[in-house]
Short mmCIF file of C-alpha atoms in Angstrom, two decimals:
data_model
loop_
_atom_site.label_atom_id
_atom_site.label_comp_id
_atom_site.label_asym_id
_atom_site.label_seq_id
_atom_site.Cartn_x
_atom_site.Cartn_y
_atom_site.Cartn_z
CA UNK A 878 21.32 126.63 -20.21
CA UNK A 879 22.06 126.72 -16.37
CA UNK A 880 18.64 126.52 -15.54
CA UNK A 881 18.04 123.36 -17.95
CA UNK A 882 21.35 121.91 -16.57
CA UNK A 883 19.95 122.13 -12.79
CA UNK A 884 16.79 120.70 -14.18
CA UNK A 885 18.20 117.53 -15.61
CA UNK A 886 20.51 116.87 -12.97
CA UNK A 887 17.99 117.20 -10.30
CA UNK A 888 15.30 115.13 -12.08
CA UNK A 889 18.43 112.36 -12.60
CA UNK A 890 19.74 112.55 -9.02
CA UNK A 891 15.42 112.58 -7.71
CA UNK A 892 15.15 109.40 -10.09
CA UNK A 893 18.29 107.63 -9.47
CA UNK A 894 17.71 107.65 -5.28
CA UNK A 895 14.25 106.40 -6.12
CA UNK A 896 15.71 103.44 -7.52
CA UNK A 897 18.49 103.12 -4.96
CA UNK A 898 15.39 102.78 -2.02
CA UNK A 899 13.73 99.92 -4.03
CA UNK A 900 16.68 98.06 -4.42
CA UNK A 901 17.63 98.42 -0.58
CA UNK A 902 14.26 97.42 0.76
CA UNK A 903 13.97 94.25 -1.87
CA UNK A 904 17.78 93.19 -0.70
CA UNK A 905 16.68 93.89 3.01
CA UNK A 906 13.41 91.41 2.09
CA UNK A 907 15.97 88.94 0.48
CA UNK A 908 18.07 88.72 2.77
CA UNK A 909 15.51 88.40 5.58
CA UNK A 910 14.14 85.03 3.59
CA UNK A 911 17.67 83.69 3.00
CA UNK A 912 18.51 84.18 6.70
CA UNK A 913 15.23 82.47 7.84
CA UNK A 914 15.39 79.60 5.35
CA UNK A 915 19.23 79.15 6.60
CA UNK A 916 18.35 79.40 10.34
CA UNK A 917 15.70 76.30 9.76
CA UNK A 918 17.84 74.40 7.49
CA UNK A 919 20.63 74.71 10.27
CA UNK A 920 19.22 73.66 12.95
CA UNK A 921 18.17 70.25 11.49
CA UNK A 922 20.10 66.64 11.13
CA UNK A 923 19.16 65.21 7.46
CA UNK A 924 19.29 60.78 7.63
CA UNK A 925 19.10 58.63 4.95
CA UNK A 926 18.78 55.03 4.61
CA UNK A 927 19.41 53.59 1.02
CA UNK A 928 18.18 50.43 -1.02
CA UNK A 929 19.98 50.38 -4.67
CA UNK A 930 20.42 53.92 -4.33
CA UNK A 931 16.81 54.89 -3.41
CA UNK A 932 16.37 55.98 0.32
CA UNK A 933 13.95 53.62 2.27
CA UNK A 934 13.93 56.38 5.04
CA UNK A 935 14.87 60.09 4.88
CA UNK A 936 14.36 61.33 8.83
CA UNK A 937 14.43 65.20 8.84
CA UNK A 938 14.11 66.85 12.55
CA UNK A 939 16.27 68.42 15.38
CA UNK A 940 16.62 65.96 18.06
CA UNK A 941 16.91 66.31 21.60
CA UNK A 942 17.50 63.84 24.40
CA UNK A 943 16.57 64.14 28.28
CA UNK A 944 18.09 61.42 30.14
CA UNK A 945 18.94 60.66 33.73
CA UNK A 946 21.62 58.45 34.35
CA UNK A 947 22.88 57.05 37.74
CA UNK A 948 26.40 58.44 39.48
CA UNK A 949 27.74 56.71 42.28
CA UNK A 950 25.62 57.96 45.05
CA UNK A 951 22.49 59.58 43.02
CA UNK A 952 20.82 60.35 39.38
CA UNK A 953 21.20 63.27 37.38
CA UNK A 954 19.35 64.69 34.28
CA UNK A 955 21.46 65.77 31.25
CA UNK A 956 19.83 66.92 27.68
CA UNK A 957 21.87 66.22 24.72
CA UNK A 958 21.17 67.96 21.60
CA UNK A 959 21.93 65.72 19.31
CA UNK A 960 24.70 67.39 16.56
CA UNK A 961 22.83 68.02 12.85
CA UNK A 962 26.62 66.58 11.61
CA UNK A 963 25.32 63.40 12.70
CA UNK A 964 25.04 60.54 10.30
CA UNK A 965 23.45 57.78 9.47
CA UNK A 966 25.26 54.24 10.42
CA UNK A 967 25.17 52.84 6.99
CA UNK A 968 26.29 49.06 8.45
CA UNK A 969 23.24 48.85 11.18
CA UNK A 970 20.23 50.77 9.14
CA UNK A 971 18.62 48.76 6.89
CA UNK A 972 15.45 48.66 4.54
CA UNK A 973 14.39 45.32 5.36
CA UNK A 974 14.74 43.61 8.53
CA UNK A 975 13.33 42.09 12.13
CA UNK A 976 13.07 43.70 15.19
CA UNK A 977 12.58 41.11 17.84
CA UNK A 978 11.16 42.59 20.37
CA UNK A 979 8.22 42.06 23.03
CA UNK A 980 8.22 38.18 22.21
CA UNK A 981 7.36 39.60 18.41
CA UNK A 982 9.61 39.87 15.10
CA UNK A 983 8.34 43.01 13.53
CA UNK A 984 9.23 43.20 10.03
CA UNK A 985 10.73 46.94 10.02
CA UNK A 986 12.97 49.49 8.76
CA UNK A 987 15.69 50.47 10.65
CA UNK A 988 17.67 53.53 10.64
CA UNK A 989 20.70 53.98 13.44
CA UNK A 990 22.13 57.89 13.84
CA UNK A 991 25.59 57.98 15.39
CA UNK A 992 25.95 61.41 17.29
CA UNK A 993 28.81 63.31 15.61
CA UNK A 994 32.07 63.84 18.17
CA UNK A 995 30.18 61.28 20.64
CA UNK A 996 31.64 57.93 20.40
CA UNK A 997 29.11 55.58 22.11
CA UNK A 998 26.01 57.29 21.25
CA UNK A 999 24.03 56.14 19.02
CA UNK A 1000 19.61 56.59 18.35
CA UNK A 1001 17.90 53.46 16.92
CA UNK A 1002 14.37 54.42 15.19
CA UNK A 1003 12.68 51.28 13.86
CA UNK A 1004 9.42 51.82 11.29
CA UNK A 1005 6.98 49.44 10.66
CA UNK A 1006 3.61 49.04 7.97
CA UNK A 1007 3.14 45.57 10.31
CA UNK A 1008 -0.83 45.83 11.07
CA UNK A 1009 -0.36 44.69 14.56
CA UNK A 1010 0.35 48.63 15.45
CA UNK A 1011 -3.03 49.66 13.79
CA UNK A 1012 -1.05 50.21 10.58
CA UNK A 1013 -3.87 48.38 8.33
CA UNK A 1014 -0.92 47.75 6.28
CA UNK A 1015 -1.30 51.07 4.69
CA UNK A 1016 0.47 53.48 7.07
CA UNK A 1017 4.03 53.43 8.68
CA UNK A 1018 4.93 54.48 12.08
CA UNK A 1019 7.95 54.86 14.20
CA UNK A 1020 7.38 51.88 16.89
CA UNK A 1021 10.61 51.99 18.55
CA UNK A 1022 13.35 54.40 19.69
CA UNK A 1023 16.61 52.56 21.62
CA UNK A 1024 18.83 55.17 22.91
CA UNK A 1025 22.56 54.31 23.50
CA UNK A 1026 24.60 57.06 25.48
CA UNK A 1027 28.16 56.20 26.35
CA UNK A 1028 28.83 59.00 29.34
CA UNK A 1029 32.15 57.55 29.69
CA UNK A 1030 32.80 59.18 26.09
CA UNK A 1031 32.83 62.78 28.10
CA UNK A 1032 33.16 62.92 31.86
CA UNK A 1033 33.09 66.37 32.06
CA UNK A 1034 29.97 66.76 30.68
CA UNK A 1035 28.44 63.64 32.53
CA UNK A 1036 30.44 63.65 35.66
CA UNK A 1037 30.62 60.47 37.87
CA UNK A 1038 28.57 58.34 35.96
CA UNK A 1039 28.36 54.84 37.71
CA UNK A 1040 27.95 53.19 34.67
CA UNK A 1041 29.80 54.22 31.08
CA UNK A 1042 27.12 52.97 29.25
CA UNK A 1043 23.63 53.09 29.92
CA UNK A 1044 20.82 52.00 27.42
CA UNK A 1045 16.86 53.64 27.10
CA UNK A 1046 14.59 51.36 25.28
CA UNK A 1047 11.20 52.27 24.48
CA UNK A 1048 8.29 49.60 25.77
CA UNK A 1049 6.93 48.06 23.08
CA UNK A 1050 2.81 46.68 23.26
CA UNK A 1051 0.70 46.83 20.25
CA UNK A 1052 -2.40 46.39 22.30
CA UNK A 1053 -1.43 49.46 23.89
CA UNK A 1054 0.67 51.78 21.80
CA UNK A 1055 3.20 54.32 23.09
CA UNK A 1056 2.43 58.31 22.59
CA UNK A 1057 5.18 58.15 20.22
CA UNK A 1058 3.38 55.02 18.34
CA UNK A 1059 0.18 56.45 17.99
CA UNK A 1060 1.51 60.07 17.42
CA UNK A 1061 4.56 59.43 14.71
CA UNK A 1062 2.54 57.86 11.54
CA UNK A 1063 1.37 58.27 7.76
CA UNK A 1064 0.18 57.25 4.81
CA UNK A 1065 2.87 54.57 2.77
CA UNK A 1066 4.00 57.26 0.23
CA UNK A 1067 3.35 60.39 2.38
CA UNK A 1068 5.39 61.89 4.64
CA UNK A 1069 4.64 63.10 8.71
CA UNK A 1070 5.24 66.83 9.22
CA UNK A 1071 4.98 68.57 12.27
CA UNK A 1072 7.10 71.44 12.57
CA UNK A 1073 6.39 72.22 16.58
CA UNK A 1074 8.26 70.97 19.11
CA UNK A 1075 7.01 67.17 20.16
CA UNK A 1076 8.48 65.07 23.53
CA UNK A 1077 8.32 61.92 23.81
CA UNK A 1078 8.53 59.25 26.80
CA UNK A 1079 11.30 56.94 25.89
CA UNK A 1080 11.75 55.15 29.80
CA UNK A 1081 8.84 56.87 31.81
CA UNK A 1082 10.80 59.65 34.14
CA UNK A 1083 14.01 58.59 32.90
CA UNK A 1084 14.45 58.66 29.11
CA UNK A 1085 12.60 61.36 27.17
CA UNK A 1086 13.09 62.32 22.80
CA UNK A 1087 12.10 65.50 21.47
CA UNK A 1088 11.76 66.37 17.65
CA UNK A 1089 11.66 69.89 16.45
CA UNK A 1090 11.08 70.93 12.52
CA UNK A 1091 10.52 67.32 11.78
CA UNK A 1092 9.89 65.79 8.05
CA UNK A 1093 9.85 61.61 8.57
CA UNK A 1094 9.11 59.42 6.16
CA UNK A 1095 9.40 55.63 5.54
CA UNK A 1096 8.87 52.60 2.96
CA UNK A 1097 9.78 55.57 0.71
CA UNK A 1098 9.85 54.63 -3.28
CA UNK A 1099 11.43 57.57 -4.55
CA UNK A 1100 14.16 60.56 -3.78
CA UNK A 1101 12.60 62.89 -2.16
CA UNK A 1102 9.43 63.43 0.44
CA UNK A 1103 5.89 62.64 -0.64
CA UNK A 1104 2.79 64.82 0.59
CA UNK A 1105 2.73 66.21 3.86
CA UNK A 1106 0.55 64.75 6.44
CA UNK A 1107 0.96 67.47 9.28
CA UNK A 1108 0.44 66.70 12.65
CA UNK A 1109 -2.37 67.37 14.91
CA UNK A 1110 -0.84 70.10 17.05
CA UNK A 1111 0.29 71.82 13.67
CA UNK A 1112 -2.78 71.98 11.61
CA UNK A 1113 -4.28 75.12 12.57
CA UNK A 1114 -0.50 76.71 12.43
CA UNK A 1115 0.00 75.33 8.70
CA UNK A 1116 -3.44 76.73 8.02
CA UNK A 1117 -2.10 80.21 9.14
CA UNK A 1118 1.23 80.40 7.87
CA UNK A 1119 -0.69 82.21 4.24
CA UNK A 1120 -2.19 84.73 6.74
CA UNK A 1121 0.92 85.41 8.05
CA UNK A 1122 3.03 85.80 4.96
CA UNK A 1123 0.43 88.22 3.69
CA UNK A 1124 0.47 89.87 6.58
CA UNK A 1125 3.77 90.60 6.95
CA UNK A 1126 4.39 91.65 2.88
CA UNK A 1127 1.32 94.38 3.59
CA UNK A 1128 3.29 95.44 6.42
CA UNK A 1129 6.95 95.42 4.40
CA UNK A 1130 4.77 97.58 1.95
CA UNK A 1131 3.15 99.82 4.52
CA UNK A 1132 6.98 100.28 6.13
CA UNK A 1133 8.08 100.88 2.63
CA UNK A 1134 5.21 103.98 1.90
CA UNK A 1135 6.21 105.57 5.26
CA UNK A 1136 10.02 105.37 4.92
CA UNK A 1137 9.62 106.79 1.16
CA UNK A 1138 6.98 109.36 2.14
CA UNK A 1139 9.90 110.72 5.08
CA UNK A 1140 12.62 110.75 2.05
CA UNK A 1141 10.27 113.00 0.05
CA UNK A 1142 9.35 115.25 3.03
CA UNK A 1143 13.39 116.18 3.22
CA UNK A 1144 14.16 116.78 -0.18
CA UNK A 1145 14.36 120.26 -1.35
CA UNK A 1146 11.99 122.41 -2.21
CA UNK A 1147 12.85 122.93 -5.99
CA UNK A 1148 13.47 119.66 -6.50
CA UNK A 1149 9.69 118.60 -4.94
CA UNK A 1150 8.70 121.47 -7.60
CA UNK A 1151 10.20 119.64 -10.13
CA UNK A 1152 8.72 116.87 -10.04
CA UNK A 1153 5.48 118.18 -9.68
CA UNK A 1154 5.22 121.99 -10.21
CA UNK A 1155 1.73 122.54 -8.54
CA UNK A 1156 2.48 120.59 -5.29
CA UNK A 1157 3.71 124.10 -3.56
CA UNK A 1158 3.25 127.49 -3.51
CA UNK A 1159 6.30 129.54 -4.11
CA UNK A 1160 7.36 132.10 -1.16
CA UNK A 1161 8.85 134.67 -3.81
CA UNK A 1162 6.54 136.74 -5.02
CA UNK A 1163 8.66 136.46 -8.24
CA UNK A 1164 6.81 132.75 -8.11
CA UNK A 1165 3.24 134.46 -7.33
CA UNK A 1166 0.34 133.57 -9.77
CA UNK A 1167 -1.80 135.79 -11.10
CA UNK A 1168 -5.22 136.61 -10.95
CA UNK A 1169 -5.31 135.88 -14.64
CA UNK A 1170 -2.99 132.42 -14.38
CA UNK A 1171 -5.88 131.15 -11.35
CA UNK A 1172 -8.75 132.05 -13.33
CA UNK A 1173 -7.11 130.69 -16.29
CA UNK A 1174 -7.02 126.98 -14.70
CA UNK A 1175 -10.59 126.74 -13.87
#
């Protein structure tokens, strides 16, 4: 009865830790993809502009600025990361409008993000299917980027500033489009993606934008993003990212094989012979087979 009782409760406590090691590695592997999903989703500002309840424009990115604004005896260069709490101004963005601009009115949308805790700031980003920026009236792109920055709003952060309000607009000529122009486009009813890290002249030398984990799309006609068009840069990254997943579960597996292969090595002896008898060799001679018992098995 003892020696049954040891048995069972051995074979239990062998199977029971078994289970305890799968369900710590799959939480460790959960938690690892919650954490990364969080980090991304974190780190970027969502903006909306609505028509009847249906976004025109849903702008998904982390924005920064690099600006150099004038104090009162030189310049100084300042980047602003622009707060993901920003929001969209709901009374300037629009779905339908004009942009006059370069001695043109550009039929556009317009979206307008007010920097959260930074009274005075404010991004303009106006979209446009107009065919004069080599649209063929069957892509959008982002044509122009205004930057407002009110450094009065914070002098210690922009210390004598000569001016409280400075403005960055970005050159407009369709005959010779911007970077950001010719880079920032897609189909109507697909959206841009390009999850690297993209600058941008705004004012050459003065005024730069940078995007980061960026999903833009505009002339939208329903709630959420159409295909991804990915960017240049990010192609051959998109086309790795199965390779890499795989990758890294054969690893989690590998890691898994060694770490369970170390638990076995330290359990004890009778309990290895428990769960499989013919693994080891008793030491006892009391456990010593027979000449009979070998010749037996073959």
């Amino acid at each position: 009865m003892g020696s049954n009782g040891f048995t069972f409760n051995s074979t239990f406590r062998t199977m029971e830790q078994d289970k305890l090691l799968t369900l710590v590695f799959t939480f460790l592997l959960l938690c690892l993809t919650v954490i990364d999903t969080a980090s991304d989703a974190a780190n970027k500002g969502v903006y909306k502009v609505y028509s009847s309840g249906v976004p025109c424009i849903i702008v998904q990115a982390d924005i920064y600025l690099y600006l150099t604004y004038q104090t009162s005896d030189s310049e100084k260069d300042v980047v602003v990361h622009v707060p993901t709490s920003s929001t969209a101004d709901t009374a300037v963005s629009t779905c339908d409008t004009y942009i006059a601009t370069a001695g043109m009115s550009v039929p556009a949308q317009l979206l307008r993000i007010n920097l959260y805790h930074m009274a005075g700031w404010t991004i303009d980003l106006g979209f446009t299917e107009d065919k004069r920026f080599k649209t063929e009236g069957k892509e959008f792109t982002l044509f122009q980027v205004n930057v407002t920055a009110n450094f009065s709003s914070d002098p210690s952060s922009f210390p004598n500033a000569k001016y409280p309000t400075q403005s960055y607009n970005l050159h407009i000529d369709p005959n010779n489009l911007s970077d950001l122009s010719g880079s920032i486009y897609a189909d109507i009813g697909n959206s841009y993606y390009c999850p690297s890290e993209q600058k941008y002249a705004i004012n050459d030398d003065v005024a730069y934008i940078k995007f980061k984990l960026t999903t833009i799309q505009a002339y939208m006609k329903s709630a959420s993003f159409g295909p991804k068009q990915v960017c240049p840069s990010d192609e051959n990254t998109t086309d790795l990212v199965p390779i890499i997943v795989g990758s890294a579960l054969a690893g989690l597996i590998v890691l898994t094989l060694v770490v369970y292969l170390i638990y076995r090595i330290f359990l004890p002896e009778e309990v290895l012979n428990l769960v499989n008898p013919d693994s080891h060799f008793g030491s006892d001679s009391g456990n010593e087979l027979s000449k009979d018992d070998i010749l037996e098995r073959f």
